[in-house]
Coordinates of C-alpha atoms and ligand atoms in Angstrom, one line a residue:
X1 CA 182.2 -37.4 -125.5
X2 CA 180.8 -35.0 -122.8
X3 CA 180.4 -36.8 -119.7
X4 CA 179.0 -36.0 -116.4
X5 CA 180.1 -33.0 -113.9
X6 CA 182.8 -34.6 -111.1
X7 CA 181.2 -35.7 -107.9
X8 CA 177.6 -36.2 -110.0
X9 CA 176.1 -39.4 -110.5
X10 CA 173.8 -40.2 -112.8
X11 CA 171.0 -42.7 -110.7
X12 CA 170.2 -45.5 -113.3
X13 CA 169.4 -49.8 -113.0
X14 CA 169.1 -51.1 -109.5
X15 CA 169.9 -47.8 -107.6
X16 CA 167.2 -46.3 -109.7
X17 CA 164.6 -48.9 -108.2
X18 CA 166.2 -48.6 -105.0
X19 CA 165.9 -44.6 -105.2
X20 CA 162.1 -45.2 -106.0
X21 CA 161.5 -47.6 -103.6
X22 CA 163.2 -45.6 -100.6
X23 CA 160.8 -42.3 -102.2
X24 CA 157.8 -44.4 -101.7
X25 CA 158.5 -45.1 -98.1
X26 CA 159.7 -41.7 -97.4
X27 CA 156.3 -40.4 -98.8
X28 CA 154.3 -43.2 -96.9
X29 CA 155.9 -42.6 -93.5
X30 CA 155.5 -38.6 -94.1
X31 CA 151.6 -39.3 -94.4
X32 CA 151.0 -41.2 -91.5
X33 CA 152.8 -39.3 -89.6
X34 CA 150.6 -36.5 -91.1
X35 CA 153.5 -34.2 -92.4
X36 CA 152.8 -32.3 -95.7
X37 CA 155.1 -32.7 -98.8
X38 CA 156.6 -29.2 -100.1
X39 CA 158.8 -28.2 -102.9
X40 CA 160.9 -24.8 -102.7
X41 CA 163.7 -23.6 -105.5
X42 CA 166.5 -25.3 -106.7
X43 CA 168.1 -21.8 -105.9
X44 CA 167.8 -19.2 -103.7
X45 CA 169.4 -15.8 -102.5
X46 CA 173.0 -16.4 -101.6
X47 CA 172.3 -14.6 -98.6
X48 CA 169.8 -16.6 -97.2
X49 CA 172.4 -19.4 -96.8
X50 CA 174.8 -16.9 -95.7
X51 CA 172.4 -16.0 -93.0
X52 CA 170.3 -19.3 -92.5
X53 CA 173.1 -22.2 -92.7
X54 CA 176.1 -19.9 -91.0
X55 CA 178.6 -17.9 -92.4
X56 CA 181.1 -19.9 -90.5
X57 CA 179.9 -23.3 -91.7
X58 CA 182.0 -25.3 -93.8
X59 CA 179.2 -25.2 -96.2
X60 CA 179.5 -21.7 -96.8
X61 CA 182.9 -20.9 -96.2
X62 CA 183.6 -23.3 -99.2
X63 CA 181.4 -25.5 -100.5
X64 CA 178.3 -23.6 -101.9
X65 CA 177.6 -23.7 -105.7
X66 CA 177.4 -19.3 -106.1
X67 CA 176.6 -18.6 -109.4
X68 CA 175.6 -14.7 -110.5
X69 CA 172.4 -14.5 -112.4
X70 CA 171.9 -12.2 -115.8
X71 CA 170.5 -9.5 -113.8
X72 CA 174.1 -9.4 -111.6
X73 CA 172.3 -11.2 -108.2
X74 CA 174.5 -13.8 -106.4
X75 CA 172.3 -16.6 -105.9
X76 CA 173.5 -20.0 -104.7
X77 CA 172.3 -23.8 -105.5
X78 CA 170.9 -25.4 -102.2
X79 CA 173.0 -27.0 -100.1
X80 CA 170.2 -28.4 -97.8
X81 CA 166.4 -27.6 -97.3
X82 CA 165.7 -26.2 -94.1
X83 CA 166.7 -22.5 -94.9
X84 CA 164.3 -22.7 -98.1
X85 CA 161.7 -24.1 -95.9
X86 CA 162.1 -21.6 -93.1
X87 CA 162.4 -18.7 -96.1
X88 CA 159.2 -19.6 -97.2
X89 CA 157.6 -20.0 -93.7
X90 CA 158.2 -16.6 -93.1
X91 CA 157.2 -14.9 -96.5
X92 CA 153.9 -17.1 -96.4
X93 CA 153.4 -15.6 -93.0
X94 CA 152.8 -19.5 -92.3
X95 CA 152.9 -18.6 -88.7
X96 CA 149.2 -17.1 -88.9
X97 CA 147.8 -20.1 -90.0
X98 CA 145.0 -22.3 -87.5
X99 CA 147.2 -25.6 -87.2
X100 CA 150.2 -25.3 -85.5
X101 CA 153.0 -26.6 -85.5
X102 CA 153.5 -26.3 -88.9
X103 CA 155.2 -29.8 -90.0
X104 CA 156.3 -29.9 -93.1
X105 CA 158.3 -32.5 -95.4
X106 CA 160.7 -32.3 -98.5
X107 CA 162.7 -34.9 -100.7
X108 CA 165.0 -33.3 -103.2
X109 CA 168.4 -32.8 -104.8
X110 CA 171.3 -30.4 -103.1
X111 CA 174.9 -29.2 -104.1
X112 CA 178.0 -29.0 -102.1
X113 CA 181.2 -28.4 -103.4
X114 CA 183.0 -31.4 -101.7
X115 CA 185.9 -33.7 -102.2
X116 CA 184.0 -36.2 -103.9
X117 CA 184.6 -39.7 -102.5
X118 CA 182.7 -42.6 -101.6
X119 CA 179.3 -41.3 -99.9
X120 CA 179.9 -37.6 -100.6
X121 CA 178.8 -36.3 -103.7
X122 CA 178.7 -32.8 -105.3
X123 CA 175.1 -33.5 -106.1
X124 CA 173.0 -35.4 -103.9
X125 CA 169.4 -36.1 -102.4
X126 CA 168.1 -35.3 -99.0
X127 CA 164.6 -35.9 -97.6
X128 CA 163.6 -34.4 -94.6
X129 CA 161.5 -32.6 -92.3
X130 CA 160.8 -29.1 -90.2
X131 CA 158.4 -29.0 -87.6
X132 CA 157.8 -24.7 -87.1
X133 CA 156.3 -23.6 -84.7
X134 CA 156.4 -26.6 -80.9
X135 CA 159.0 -26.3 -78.1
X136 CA 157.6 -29.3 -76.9
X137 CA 160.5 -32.1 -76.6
X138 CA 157.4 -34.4 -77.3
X139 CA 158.0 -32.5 -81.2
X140 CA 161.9 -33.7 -80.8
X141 CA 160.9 -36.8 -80.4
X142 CA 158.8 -38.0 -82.9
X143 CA 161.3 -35.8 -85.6
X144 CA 163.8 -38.7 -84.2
X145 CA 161.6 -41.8 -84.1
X146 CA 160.2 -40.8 -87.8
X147 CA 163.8 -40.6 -88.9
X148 CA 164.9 -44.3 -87.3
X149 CA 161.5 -45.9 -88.8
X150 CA 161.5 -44.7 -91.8
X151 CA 165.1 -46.2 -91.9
X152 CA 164.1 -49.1 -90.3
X153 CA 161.4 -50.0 -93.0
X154 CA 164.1 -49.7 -95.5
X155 CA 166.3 -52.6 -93.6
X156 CA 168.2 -51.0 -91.7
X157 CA 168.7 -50.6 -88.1
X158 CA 170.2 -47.4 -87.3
X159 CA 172.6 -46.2 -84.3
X160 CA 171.6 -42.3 -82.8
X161 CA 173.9 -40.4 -81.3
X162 CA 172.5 -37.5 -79.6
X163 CA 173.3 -34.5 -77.6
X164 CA 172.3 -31.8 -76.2
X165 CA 173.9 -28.0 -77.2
X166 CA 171.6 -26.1 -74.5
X167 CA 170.9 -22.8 -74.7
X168 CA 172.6 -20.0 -76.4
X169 CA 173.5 -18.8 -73.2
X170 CA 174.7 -22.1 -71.9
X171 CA 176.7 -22.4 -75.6
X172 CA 178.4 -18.9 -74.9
X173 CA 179.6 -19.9 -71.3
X174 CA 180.7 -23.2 -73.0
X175 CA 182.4 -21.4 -75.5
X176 CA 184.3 -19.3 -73.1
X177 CA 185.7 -22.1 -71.3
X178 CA 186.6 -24.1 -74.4
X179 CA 188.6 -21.5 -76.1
X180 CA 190.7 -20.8 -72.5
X181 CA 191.2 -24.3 -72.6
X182 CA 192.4 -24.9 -76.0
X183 CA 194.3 -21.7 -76.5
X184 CA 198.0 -23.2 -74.8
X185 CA 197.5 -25.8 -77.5
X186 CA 196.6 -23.9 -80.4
X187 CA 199.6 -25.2 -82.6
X188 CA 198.5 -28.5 -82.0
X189 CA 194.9 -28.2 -84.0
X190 CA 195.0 -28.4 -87.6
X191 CA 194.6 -25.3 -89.8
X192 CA 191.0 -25.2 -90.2
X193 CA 190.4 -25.8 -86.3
X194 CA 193.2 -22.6 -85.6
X195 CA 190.2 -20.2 -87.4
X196 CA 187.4 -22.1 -85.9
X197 CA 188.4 -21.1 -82.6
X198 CA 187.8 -17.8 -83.7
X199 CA 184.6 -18.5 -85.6
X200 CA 182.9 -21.3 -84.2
X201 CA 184.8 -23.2 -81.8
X202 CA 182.6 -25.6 -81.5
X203 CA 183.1 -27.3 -84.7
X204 CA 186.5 -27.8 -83.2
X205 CA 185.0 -31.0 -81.4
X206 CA 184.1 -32.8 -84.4
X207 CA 186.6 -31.7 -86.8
X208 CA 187.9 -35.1 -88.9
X209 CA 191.3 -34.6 -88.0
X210 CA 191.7 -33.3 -84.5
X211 CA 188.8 -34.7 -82.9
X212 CA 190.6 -38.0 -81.7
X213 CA 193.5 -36.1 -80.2
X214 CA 193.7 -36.4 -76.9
X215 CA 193.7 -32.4 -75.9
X216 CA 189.9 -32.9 -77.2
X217 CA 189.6 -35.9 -74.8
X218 CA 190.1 -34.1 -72.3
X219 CA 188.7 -31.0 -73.1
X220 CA 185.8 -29.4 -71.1
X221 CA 182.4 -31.1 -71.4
X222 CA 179.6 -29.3 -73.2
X223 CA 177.0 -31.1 -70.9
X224 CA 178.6 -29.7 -67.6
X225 CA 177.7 -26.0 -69.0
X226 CA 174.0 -26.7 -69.4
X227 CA 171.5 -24.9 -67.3
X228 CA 168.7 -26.5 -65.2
X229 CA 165.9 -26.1 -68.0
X230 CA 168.5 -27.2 -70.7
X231 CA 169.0 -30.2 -68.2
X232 CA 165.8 -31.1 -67.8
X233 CA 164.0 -30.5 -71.6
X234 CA 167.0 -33.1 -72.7
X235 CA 166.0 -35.3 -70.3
X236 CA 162.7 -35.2 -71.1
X237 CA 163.5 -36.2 -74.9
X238 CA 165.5 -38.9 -73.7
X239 CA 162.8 -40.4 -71.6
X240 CA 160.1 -39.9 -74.9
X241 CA 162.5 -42.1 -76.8
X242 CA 162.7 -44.5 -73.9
X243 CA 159.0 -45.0 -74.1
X244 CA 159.7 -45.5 -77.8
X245 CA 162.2 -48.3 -77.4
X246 CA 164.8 -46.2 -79.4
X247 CA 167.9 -46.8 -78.6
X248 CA 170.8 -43.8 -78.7
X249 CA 173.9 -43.3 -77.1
X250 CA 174.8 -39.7 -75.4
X251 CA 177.8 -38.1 -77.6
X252 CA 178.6 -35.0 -76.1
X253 CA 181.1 -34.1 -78.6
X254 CA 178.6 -34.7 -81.0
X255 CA 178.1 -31.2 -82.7
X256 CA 176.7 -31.1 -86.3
X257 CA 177.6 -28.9 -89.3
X258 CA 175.5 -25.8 -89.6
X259 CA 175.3 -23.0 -87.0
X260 CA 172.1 -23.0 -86.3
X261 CA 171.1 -25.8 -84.2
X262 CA 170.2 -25.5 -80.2
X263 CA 169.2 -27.7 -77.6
X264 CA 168.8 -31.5 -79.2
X265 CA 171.5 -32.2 -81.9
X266 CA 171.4 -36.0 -83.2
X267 CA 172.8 -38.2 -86.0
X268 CA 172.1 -41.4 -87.3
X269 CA 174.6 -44.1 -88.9
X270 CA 174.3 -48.3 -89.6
X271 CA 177.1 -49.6 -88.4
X272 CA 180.9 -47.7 -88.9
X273 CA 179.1 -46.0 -92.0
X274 CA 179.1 -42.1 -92.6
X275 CA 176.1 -40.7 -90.9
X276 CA 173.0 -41.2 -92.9
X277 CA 171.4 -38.2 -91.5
X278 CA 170.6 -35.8 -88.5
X279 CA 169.0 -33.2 -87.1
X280 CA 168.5 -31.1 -84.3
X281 CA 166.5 -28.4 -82.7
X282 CA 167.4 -24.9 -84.0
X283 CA 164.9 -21.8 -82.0
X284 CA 166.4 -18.9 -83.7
X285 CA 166.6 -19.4 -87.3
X286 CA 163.2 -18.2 -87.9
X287 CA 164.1 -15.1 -86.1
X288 CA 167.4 -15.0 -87.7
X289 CA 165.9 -14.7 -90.8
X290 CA 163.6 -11.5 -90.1
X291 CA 160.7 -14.3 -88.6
X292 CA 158.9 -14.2 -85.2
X293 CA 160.5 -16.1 -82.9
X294 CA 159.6 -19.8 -83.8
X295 CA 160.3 -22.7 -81.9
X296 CA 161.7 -25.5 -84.4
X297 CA 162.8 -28.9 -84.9
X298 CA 164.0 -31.4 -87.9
X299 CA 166.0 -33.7 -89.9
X300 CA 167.5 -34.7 -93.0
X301 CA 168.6 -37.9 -94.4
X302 CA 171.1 -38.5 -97.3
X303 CA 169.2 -40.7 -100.0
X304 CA 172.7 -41.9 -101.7
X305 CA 174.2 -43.3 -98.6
X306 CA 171.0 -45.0 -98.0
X307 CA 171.1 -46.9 -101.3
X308 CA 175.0 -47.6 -101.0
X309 CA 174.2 -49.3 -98.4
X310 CA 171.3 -51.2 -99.6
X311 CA 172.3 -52.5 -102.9
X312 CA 175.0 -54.7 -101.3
X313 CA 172.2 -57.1 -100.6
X314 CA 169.3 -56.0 -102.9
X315 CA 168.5 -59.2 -105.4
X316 CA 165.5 -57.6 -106.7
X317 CA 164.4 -59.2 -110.2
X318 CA 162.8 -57.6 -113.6
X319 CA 159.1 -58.9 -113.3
X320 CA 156.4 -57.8 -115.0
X321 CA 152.7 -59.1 -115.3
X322 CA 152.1 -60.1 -118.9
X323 CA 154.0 -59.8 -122.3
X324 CA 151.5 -59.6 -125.1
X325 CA 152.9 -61.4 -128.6
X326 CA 151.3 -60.5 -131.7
X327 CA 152.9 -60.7 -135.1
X328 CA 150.6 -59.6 -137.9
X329 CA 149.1 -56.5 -138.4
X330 CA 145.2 -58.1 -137.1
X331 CA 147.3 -59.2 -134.2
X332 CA 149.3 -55.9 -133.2
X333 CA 145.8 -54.3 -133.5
X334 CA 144.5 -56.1 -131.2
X335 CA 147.6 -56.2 -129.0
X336 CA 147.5 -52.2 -129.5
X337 CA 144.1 -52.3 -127.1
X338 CA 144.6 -55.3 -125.0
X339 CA 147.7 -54.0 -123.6
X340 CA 145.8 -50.6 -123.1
X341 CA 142.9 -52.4 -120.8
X342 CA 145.5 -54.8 -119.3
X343 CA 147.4 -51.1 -118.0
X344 CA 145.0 -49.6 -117.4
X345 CA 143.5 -52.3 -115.1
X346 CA 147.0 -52.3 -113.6
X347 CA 148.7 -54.9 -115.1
X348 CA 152.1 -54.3 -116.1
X349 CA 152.7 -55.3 -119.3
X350 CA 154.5 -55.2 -122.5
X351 CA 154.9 -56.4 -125.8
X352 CA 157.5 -56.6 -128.6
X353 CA 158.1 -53.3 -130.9
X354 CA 160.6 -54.5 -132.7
X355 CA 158.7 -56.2 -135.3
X356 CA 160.2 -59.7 -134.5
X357 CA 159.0 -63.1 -134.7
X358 CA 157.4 -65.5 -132.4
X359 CA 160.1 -67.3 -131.3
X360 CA 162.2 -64.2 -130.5
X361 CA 159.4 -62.6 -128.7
X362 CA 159.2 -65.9 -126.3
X363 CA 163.1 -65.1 -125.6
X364 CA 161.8 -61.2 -125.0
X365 CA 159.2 -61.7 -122.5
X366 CA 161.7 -63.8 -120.9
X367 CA 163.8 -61.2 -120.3
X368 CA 161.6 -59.0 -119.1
X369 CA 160.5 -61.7 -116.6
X370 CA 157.0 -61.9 -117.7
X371 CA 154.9 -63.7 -115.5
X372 CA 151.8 -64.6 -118.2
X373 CA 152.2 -64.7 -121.9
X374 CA 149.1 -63.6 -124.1
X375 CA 149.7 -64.7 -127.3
X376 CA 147.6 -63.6 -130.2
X377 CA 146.5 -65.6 -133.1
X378 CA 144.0 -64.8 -136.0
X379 CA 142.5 -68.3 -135.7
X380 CA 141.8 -68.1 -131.6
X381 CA 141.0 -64.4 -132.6
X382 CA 138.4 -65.0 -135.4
X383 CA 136.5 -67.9 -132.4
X384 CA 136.6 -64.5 -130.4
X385 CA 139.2 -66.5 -128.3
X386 CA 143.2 -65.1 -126.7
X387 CA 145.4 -67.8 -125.9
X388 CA 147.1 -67.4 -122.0
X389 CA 150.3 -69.4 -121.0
X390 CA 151.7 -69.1 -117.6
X391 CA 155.1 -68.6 -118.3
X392 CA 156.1 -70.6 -114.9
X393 CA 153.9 -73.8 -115.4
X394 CA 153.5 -73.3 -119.0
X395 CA 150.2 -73.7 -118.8
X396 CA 147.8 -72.9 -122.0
X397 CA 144.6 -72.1 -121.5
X398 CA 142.3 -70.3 -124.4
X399 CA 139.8 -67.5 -122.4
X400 CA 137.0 -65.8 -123.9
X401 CA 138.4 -62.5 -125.1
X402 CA 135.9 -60.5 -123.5
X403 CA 137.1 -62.5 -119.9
X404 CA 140.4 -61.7 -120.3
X405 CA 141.1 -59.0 -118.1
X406 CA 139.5 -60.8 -115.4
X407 CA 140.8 -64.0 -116.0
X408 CA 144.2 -62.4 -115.6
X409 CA 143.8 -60.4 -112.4
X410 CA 142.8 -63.7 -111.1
X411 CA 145.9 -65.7 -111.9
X412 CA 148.3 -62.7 -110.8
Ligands
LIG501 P1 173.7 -32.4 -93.2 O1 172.7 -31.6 -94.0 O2 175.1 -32.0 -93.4 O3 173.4 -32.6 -91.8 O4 173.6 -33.9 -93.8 C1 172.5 -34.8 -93.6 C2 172.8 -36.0 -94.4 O5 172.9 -35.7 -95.8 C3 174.1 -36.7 -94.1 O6 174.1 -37.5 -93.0 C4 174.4 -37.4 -95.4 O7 173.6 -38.6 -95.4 C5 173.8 -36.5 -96.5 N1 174.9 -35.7 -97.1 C6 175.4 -34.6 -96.7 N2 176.3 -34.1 -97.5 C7 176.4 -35.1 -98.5 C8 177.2 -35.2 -99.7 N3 178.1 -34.3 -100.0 N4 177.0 -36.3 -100.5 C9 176.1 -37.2 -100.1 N5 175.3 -37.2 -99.0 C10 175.5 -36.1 -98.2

């Protein structure tokens, strides 16, 4: 038996419905909030992630999926969306177009090569968004307050962290003082935090294993390095959300995963759980990336997490409108069309393909939780009549065939 790749899951039953039902808020929310759905590859340059995501992020020091293609280029599987996005917003030349910013939305699969373990998979879903293009903290905080609502409308009532990263320049003094401080106690960090202090010290502050120590308690406070601007465009996020009636807590060790966020970082969790998602304001990706220098802002939310939590209290049953029984061939004929016009009038339906008998189709549209039951018979069929039983009240009725439709969009 072949089964599936470690840390993949294959998204059937209940999370299946849950999955769907979380895509139809996402796109719902997305729409009001007038952001526009895009789709970029599955893979892309390896050195766009190199570039875009940080070569000193975990993600690419080791956990991309590189793969070399048949013509010898190293490309790797996405491991989130925003450096597609920003690729494509620069070799569009979207930053010439009349409305600006450009906000734009995704909701699809990535790949990280992680420990697979109870919310972290190899393959997983993200939606998000990437507003290219304001500077306005106005931008920051409706990327927040679409994030927490979206969540909210799913059921759950989300905790945001947030911080504030400054400016590069504030980040580099920040830096500086952080490695001076930590370098006496540089036996004390675990292995991975020893190289980060050469690569991205930073990441030191929310590293798994030595961020409850207390030499990072006590270590200098990223907020103290900010300039006045930095100071006052975080304050005027804070006092957006205020307005808002989103609640967050200030985290100042709080400092995300990839490289390329300034200014506003933030993360969102329910309850103790992982985080669900996050975001952040990053001004010099575009650039980065060979791009005029764009102002930007977004977010990205981890679909799996959401439905783990969810399907611990998601009772949902099988329903559907009608189940059409017919048993002889003048029967499944006109079962063949009836179940088209019920569809297509958008009734759910179904009927029995297994060639079965009566009483064994009653047990099948019982299973499928069939609301109505039309049940075809030659005699009611030759008086030009169909036979309707609620399935709740068991109620018959006989309705002229050519009423049927709307006699059943009025009983639903
Ligand atoms: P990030 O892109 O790392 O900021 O992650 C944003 C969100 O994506 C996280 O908060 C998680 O909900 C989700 N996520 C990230 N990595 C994984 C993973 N390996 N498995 C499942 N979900 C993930």
């Amino acid at each position: 038996m072949i089964t599936k790749p470690k840390g993949c899951y294959d998204v059937t039953g209940q999370d299946a419905q849950i999955y769907k039902k979380i895509e139809q808020v996402v796109h719902a929310y997305m729409n009001v909030y007038n952001y526009k759905y895009v789709r970029t590859p599955l893979f892309e340059n390896a050195e766009l992630f190199k570039r875009g995501v940080g070569e000193s992020s975990d993600i690419v020091q080791k956990e991309t999926y590189d793969f070399i293609d048949r013509s010898g280029r190293t490309m790797t599987l996405r491991p989130e969306g925003t450096a597609g996005i920003v690729r494509n917003y620069i070799e569009d030349k979207l930053y010439g177009g009349l409305i600006s910013p450009v906000k734009e939305y995704y909701f699809g699969t990535m790949y990280r090569y992680e420990r697979p373990g109870l919310g972290r998979n190899r393959e997983f879903t993200q939606f998000g968004v990437e507003t290219l293009g304001s500077d306005d903290p106005l931008i920051d905080a409706e990327v927040i307050s679409l994030s927490v609502n979206i969540l909210k409308e799913l059921g759950l009532d989300v905790n945001v962290k947030i911080n504030n990263l400054g400016s590069k320049d504030d980040r580099d003094n920040y830096k500086t003082a952080l490695v001076e401080y930590l370098k006496p106690h540089l036996s004390e960090l675990c292995e991975d935090c020893q190289k980060r202090i050469l690569i991205n010290p930073l990441r030191i502050l929310d590293c798994k294993i030595d961020g409850d120590k207390d030499i990072l308690k006590s270590a200098p406070n990223i907020l103290d390095y900010q300039s006045e601007e930095s100071k006052s465009r975080f304050k005027k996020v804070l006092e957006y959300l205020d307005y808002l009636d989103i609640n967050y807590e200030i985290d100042s060790s709080l400092v995300r995963g990839l490289d390329y966020y300034d200014y506003m970082v933030y993360e969102l969790s329910y309850n103790d759980s992982l985080a669900l998602g996050g975001g952040g304001r990053y001004n010099h990706l575009v650039k980065e990336l060979d791009g005029p220098q764009t102002p930007c802002v977004g977010f990205a939310c981890g679909v799996e997490r959401i439905i783990n939590l969810l399907k611990e209290d998601y009772n949902e049953t099988n329903t559907i409108d009608v189940y059409v029984m017919a048993v002889n061939e003048e029967e499944k004929l006109k079962a063949n069309i009836l179940l088209q016009d019920l569809r297509l009038n958008g009734i759910t339906s179904e009927t029995n393909f297994l060639d079965r008998g009566l009483k064994s189709q009653f047990k099948d549209a019982d299973r499928h939780g069939a609301k109505h039951l039309v049940i075809l018979n030659s005699d009611d069929l030759a008086k030009g009549l169909i036979n309707v039983k609620d399935n709740l009240t068991k109620e018959e009725v006989k309705v002229p065939e050519d009423e049927i439709i709307d006699y059943i969009l009025g009983v639903l």
